[in-house]
Amino acid sequence: MSNNNFSRRKFLAGAATVGAAGAMGMGTLSSCSGGGSSASAEYDWVKREYKYPPMLDQVPGGTVLKAGIVGCGGRGTGAALNFLEAGGSTVQVTALADVFQDRLDSCVERIKKESGQEVPAENCFVGFDAYEKVLDSGVDIVILATPPKFRPQQFEAAVKARKHVFMEKPIAVDPVGIRQVLAAAKMADAAGLKVVTGTQRRHQHKYLDVYKELSNNAIGKLTTAEVYWNGGQLWYRNSKPEWSEMEWMIRDWVNWCWLSGDHIVEQHVHNIDVANWFFGKHPIKALGFGSRQRRPTGDQYDNFAIRYELDDGRQILSTCRQINGCTNAVNEVMHGTKGKAFTSQGGTATITDVDGNNLFSYEDHETSPYVQEHKNLITCIREDIPFNEAEETANSVMVAIMGRVSAYTGKEVTWDEMMNSDMKLGPDTFIMGDIGYMQDASVPVPGTVDRE
Amino acid sequence: MAIFKRFGNYLRKKLLLIIFIGFILGIAVALSSTKVIEATSTNESCEMCHVHPHVFDSWKLSVHHENRIGMHIGCVECHLPPKGQGYLKEKIKASARDAYGYVFKDSADFNWEAKSTLEQAQHFVFEESCINCHNNLFPLTLTNEGQEAHLYYSQNEEELRCINCHLHVGHYDPNALHAKNVEFGNAGNESKEKYTSAADVAGHNDYTETIPGTTIAFNMKAIPGGSFEIGSPESEQLRESDEGPQKTVNVSSFFMAEIEVSWDEYLAFYSATAAEGRSTDTEGSRTQADVDAISGPTPPYGQPDQNWGLGSRPAITMSYHSAETYCKWLSQVTGKTYRLPTEAEWEYAARGGTETPFFFEGQPKDFKDKNFIGKLFGKGSDLINNYVVYEKNSSLKTAKPDVVEPNPFGLKNMLGNAAEYCADWYSEDAYSNLNDGVTDPKGPASGDEHVIREGHLKALLAK
């Protein structure tokens, strides 16, 4: 703003005020606007660059790639097995980390039983800093599958240790964590590291084929997306007398907001990510509802309904629920000017015109997307194909966080507020003991407090 | 016929010769001009014309001269864009500027300090040059603070420059601070006597407020109510369209501070309310709706005073919200009502009972930058210098209030130094919506931005 005249009546425009300015971190963030609000009939698919994963059925051969697993629970162990299936005899799991010995032991056991590989005992580490030992153990790849709260710190450490990364979504629970992931993602790019983020729909033939159909203008310009993850109650664990507060919270992590980000972030981010991917941009504001009806433990909601808006006014309508005895649906519907596309991870994907006539349908490919994403990672490493999904996934997680904050507060929340927010959930230090967190934990009540 | 043919051949041969000579000459010119460009792009050649040795001293102390990889970054590497990205054009521009300054100006008159501020430096430090050397903004060795900052930059590349944060890498400044400023606000006057109570005010007279529990006092002037024409007539020089139409406005009597809110005053609020840092536990405290306290500012990043000094200089760089919160706090500790002035009150106070463009003699154009005609006829800026801190006399810094004289109401710096927040919402056509003869108008009911009034230390009198 250059206001050089001796103005006697001026107003605040932007950040320049009172004759001095330039404070870093205070300005507003320019959203990723493409200025594409014109009513042109042709959709802006053509202009869009999307980095397709390689999608080979068989990974190329090469030197043995060694992976370390950080977080040996259900998903970590599952990811280890998916990785071993994807790479066959050309890959190994050589190191493990977890905060609990019993989880580590069961992981060793399952890997041995299902793949025949034995992880050496000296490479199994327990504790909050066990991930650092895995990074030091000579692995090429780390698979990060702890509760999402720990992801940003571990991802950054992995990148700084020059490891390729497979990390499960969501990759953070709060804006501070998101920014840490975004910065580490740029470091990974600069260092030539490959990153896959567990958004397996982007590695699923069915989704990629629908995406290609839509990019060939099958349903015209996209106008609205509906995204759903309405399912039954997820697992929970009741506290045991021998467990400390921290131990119980981590064992029950999908029910605690600071560990999981709430279920809109932890689970529904998959569907939100599909909408962002198909639109080629993320929403810039959210207004939503949510509540807690049936969840037995923790401090989270069990239902959300969010209306998201893109910078050009288009909308994403999202609902998610974890309550038994209700109608379930986990899918995405993209509405366009000439028809609509229906996608879901299982079942048939279809594209229909405005009259409901079928234009396209697709059944599943035989390779599981959970295995395919590891095949893609291995291929990108061996063929040195630049591939890094961290930024796009971070954006999708941020959208989910934006929805959560809107529902918790009852207020409209913008992308800029989130991107500049210093919200950081959970305790500052992690110790296995009583951390005094739960005595203050409460379920959010909309309309009671402003939050940015 | 043969003679024509021979002549033709002769010409053809000569033509080749001429082309050949031209070609050789061309190469020679190109070579020598490259030599000239090289010769005039060395640090030594820069030093010859730039007669301000401290710049060379501070450069030699900087990380661009003394760094761990032993690379010395020369003048042109930062002060000209990389070759092929407008290098020659900028070189010609810079050379012309330097030559002009060398021949026609006295180097003693240059304000070197102002030239090294961000605002001016961005005109002769090239973003492309920074990026040219530092093309990886995310090296694995980057600190966490650097990660956040570079991420912010990567999301706002069009608005930001590298020197927004790295202003002092090319020329060392021992006073530059690049950190969270936890010491900020320690005024160092703890040993002085603290006031125990706020001033008693009886009647509408000037008084000196004393902030209880602090060593801070400031003068308040009693402004008599009255009527005036808000805005400026269409015939006034350098007028903006949002200054009209003029309306008659009545203002009730009120008090106004003699000087702009000073750092001393603002820091009293700061140290009384500032916390070590914001709590990160936003989840746990979400439902506590009944908090009864004034939330304080967080430790600032860098120097909110722009290194211009604190004390009686006006408090700057705070947000509108901070200004309002300060008023709220001041009201609470003094038991009086302090608030931002309405726009009508501000203008009434600034005019001090006059109806002319300034409360002192003269028209805006009289005080424009001294030009050739101005010099000839002796139109000077002496009068304005008595009252207004602006671009021509501020050295691009805020000034202490004792350098100016008050207006007829006894108020200082109503027309310069720092611009001031008003309580009203801004609207371009706010005056059209005023009723003639209205008393104490408050501006539009809502808006996006608040009114800020008057010129400031960087304001010029000419467009």
GROMACS .gro file of C-alpha atoms in nm, chain A residues 3-14 16-30 156 159-162 175-176 178-180 182-184 186-188 190-191 193 257-258 299 404 408-409 419-420 422-426 428 437 440-445 448-449 451, chain B residues 136 138-140 142 144 147-149 151-152 154-156 159-160 165 232 236-240 242-243 278 280-289 306 308 316-318 343 357-358 388 390 415 418-419 421 426-428 430-431 449-463:
model
  140
    3ASN     CA    1  -0.016   0.606   0.053
    4ASN     CA    2   0.233   0.878   0.007
    5ASN     CA    3   0.006   1.175  -0.004
    6PHE     CA    4  -0.068   1.378   0.301
    7SER     CA    5  -0.397   1.205   0.345
    8ARG     CA    6  -0.615   1.353   0.609
    9ARG     CA    7  -0.868   1.078   0.617
   10LYS     CA    8  -0.757   0.730   0.553
   11PHE     CA    9  -0.844   0.387   0.663
   12LEU     CA   10  -0.677   0.067   0.753
   13ALA     CA   11  -0.622  -0.145   0.450
   14GLY     CA   12  -0.433  -0.463   0.508
   16ALA     CA   13   0.022  -0.127   0.701
   17THR     CA   14  -0.075   0.105   0.981
   18VAL     CA   15   0.048   0.382   1.199
   19GLY     CA   16   0.349   0.450   0.988
   20ALA     CA   17   0.531   0.128   1.057
   21ALA     CA   18   0.476  -0.231   0.973
   22GLY     CA   19   0.639  -0.538   0.836
   23ALA     CA   20   0.586  -0.779   1.120
   24MET     CA   21   0.631  -1.135   0.998
   25GLY     CA   22   0.354  -1.374   1.058
   26MET     CA   23   0.085  -1.115   1.103
   27GLY     CA   24  -0.047  -1.078   0.751
   28THR     CA   25  -0.329  -1.271   0.606
   29LEU     CA   26  -0.258  -1.565   0.392
   30SER     CA   27  -0.350  -1.554   0.030
  156GLU     CA   28   1.037  -3.382   1.051
  159VAL     CA   29   1.320  -3.603   0.679
  160LYS     CA   30   1.616  -3.455   0.862
  161ALA     CA   31   1.758  -3.807   0.889
  162ARG     CA   32   1.711  -3.838   0.509
  175PRO     CA   33  -0.247  -2.598   1.293
  176VAL     CA   34   0.096  -2.587   1.459
  178ILE     CA   35   0.020  -2.885   1.007
  179ARG     CA   36   0.275  -2.610   0.955
  180GLN     CA   37   0.551  -2.833   1.086
  182LEU     CA   38   0.432  -2.842   0.550
  183ALA     CA   39   0.782  -2.714   0.621
  184ALA     CA   40   0.922  -3.067   0.654
  186LYS     CA   41   0.940  -2.882   0.151
  187MET     CA   42   1.263  -3.004   0.308
  188ALA     CA   43   1.184  -3.352   0.182
  190ALA     CA   44   1.468  -3.031  -0.151
  191ALA     CA   45   1.639  -3.347  -0.033
  193LEU     CA   46   1.289  -3.784  -0.054
  257CYS     CA   47  -0.897  -3.510   2.048
  258TRP     CA   48  -0.534  -3.420   2.117
  299ASP     CA   49  -1.349  -3.594   2.493
  404ARG     CA   50  -1.382  -2.951   1.376
  408TYR     CA   51  -1.671  -2.707   1.848
  409THR     CA   52  -1.715  -2.329   1.857
  419MET     CA   53  -0.317  -2.117   0.886
  420ASN     CA   54  -0.221  -1.839   1.127
  422ASP     CA   55  -0.115  -2.108   1.720
  423MET     CA   56  -0.351  -2.381   1.839
  424LYS     CA   57  -0.152  -2.674   1.966
  425LEU     CA   58  -0.334  -2.956   2.138
  426GLY     CA   59  -0.216  -3.182   2.415
  428ASP     CA   60   0.400  -3.013   2.582
  437TYR     CA   61  -0.475  -3.357   3.144
  440ASP     CA   62  -0.953  -3.026   3.269
  441ALA     CA   63  -1.065  -3.215   2.961
  442SER     CA   64  -1.422  -3.151   2.867
  443VAL     CA   65  -1.645  -3.192   2.567
  444PRO     CA   66  -1.666  -2.869   2.365
  445VAL     CA   67  -1.986  -2.667   2.388
  448THR     CA   68  -1.945  -2.063   2.459
  449VAL     CA   69  -1.604  -1.932   2.356
  451ARG     CA   70  -1.158  -1.934   1.909
  588ASN     CA   71   1.682  -2.411  -0.152
  590PHE     CA   72   1.431  -2.563   0.307
  591PRO     CA   73   1.771  -2.715   0.376
  592LEU     CA   74   1.766  -2.999   0.626
  594LEU     CA   75   1.698  -2.514   0.888
  596ASN     CA   76   1.226  -2.461   1.348
  599GLN     CA   77   1.092  -2.344   0.886
  600GLU     CA   78   0.791  -2.147   1.003
  601ALA     CA   79   0.922  -1.828   0.848
  603LEU     CA   80   0.683  -2.165   0.501
  604TYR     CA   81   0.506  -1.834   0.554
  606SER     CA   82   0.641  -1.964   0.040
  607GLN     CA   83   0.271  -1.904   0.100
  608ASN     CA   84   0.301  -1.528   0.051
  611GLU     CA   85   0.383  -0.987  -0.075
  612LEU     CA   86   0.711  -1.067   0.093
  617CYS     CA   87   1.345  -1.097   0.769
  684SER     CA   88  -1.264   1.997   0.342
  688GLU     CA   89  -0.888   2.282  -0.123
  689GLN     CA   90  -0.552   2.175  -0.259
  690LEU     CA   91  -0.450   1.808  -0.246
  691ARG     CA   92  -0.793   1.712  -0.121
  692GLU     CA   93  -0.928   1.355  -0.141
  694ASP     CA   94  -1.362   1.105   0.084
  695GLU     CA   95  -1.314   1.436   0.267
  730ARG     CA   96  -0.015  -1.774   2.544
  732THR     CA   97  -0.134  -2.378   2.441
  733ASP     CA   98  -0.405  -2.570   2.617
  734THR     CA   99  -0.689  -2.429   2.411
  735GLU     CA  100  -0.897  -2.743   2.448
  736GLY     CA  101  -0.916  -2.745   2.824
  737SER     CA  102  -1.016  -2.383   2.867
  738ARG     CA  103  -1.274  -2.377   2.592
  739THR     CA  104  -1.581  -2.384   2.810
  740GLN     CA  105  -1.474  -2.116   3.057
  741ALA     CA  106  -1.703  -1.841   2.934
  758GLN     CA  107   1.126  -0.015   1.499
  760TRP     CA  108   1.341   0.429   1.701
  768ILE     CA  109   0.319   0.241   1.731
  769THR     CA  110   0.259  -0.089   1.549
  770MET     CA  111  -0.014  -0.210   1.780
  795GLU     CA  112  -1.368   1.104   1.389
  809PRO     CA  113  -0.625   2.335   0.580
  810PHE     CA  114  -0.375   2.362   0.865
  840VAL     CA  115   0.437   1.872   1.192
  842TYR     CA  116   0.645   1.444   0.827
  867LEU     CA  117  -0.102   1.645   1.198
  870ALA     CA  118   0.209   0.880   1.407
  871ALA     CA  119  -0.134   0.844   1.251
  873TYR     CA  120  -0.697   0.537   1.530
  878TYR     CA  121  -1.456   0.396   0.785
  879SER     CA  122  -1.675   0.450   0.485
  880GLU     CA  123  -1.586   0.652   0.180
  882ALA     CA  124  -1.956   0.869   0.559
  883TYR     CA  125  -1.993   1.248   0.537
  901GLU     CA  126  -1.191  -0.094   0.874
  902HIS     CA  127  -1.172   0.183   1.126
  903VAL     CA  128  -1.090   0.543   1.048
  904ILE     CA  129  -0.728   0.644   1.080
  905ARG     CA  130  -0.666   1.015   1.069
  906GLU     CA  131  -0.395   1.259   0.971
  907GLY     CA  132  -0.053   1.235   0.816
  908HIS     CA  133   0.241   1.061   0.968
  909LEU     CA  134   0.616   1.053   0.967
  910LYS     CA  135   0.629   0.914   0.614
  911ALA     CA  136   0.357   1.130   0.465
  912LEU     CA  137   0.452   1.361   0.182
  913LEU     CA  138   0.277   1.680   0.088
  914ALA     CA  139   0.282   1.600  -0.279
  915LYS     CA  140   0.163   1.311  -0.483
   0.00000   0.00000   0.00000
